[in-house]
Short mmCIF file of C-alpha atoms in Angstrom, two decimals:
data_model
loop_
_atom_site.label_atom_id
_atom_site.label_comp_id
_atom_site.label_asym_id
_atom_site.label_seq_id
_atom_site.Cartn_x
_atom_site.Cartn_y
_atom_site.Cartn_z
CA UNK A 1 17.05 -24.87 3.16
CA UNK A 2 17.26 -21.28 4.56
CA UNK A 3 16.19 -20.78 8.22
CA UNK A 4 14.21 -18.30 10.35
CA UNK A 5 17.25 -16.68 11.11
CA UNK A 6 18.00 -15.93 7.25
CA UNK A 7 14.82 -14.05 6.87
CA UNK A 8 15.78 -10.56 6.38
CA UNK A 9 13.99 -7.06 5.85
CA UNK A 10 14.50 -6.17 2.00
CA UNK A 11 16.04 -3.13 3.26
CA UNK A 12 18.58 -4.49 5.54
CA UNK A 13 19.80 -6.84 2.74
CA UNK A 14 22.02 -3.90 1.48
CA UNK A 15 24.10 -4.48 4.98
CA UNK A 16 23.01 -0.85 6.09
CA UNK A 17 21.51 -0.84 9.76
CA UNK A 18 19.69 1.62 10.50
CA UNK A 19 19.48 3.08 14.19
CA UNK A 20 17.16 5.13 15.89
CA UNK A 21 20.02 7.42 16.27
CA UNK A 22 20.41 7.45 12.53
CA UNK A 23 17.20 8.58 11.57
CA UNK A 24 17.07 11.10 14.43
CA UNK A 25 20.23 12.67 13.10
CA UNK A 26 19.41 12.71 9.36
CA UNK A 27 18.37 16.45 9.09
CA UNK A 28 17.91 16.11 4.96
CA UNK A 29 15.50 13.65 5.91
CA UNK A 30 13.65 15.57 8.75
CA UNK A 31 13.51 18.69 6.08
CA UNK A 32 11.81 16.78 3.64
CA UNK A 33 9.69 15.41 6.04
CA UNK A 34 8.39 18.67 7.20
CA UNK A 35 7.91 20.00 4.24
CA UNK A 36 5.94 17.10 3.36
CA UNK A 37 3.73 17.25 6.41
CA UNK A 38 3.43 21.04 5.46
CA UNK A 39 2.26 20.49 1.74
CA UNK A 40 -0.19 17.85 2.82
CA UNK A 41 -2.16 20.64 5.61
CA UNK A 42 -2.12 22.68 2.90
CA UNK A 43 -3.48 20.10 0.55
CA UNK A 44 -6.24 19.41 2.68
CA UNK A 45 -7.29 22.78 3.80
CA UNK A 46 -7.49 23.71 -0.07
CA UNK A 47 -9.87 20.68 -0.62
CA UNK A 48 -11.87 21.50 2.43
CA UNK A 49 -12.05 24.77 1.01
CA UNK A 50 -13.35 23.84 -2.49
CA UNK A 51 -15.43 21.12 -1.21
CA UNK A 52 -17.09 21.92 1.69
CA UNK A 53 -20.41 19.23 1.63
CA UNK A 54 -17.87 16.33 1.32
CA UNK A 55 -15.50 17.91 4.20
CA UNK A 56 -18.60 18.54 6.63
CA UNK A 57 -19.24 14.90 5.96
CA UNK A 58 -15.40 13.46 6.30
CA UNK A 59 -15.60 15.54 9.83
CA UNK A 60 -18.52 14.17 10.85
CA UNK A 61 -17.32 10.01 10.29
CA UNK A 62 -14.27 11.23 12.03
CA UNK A 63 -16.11 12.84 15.28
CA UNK A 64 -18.44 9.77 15.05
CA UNK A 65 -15.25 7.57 14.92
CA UNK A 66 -13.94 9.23 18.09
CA UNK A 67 -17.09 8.86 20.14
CA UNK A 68 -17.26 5.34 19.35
CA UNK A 69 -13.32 4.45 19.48
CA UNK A 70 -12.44 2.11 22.49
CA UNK A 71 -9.35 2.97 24.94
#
């Protein structure tokens, strides 16, 4: 019967351990990153663009979100 201590994250069953200092210096995947975070601004600029009504709205649940959001 396998223990607590057998219970592994699917992706560290491959025996790959990933480090903070891994991902840091992984520039490939800090490129793609930013250009993903780039494409997805311009995504939703492009849809605020073509749909203003339902952007006004998504603005306003977000400002009412803040107000009511609890430090």
């Amino acid at each position: 019967m396998p223990d607590a201590s057998d219970a592994q994250h699917p992706a560290d069953r491959t025996g790959a351990r990933h480090t903070g200092e891994d991902r840091v210096s992984d520039p490939e995947r800090l490129r793609r990153r930013a250009l993903f975070l780039r494409e997805l601004s311009e995504a939703k600029a492009l849809r605020d663009r073509v749909q203003p009504r339902r952007a006004r709205a998504a603005r306003m649940r977000e400002q009412m979100r803040m107000r009511t959001f609890r430090w």
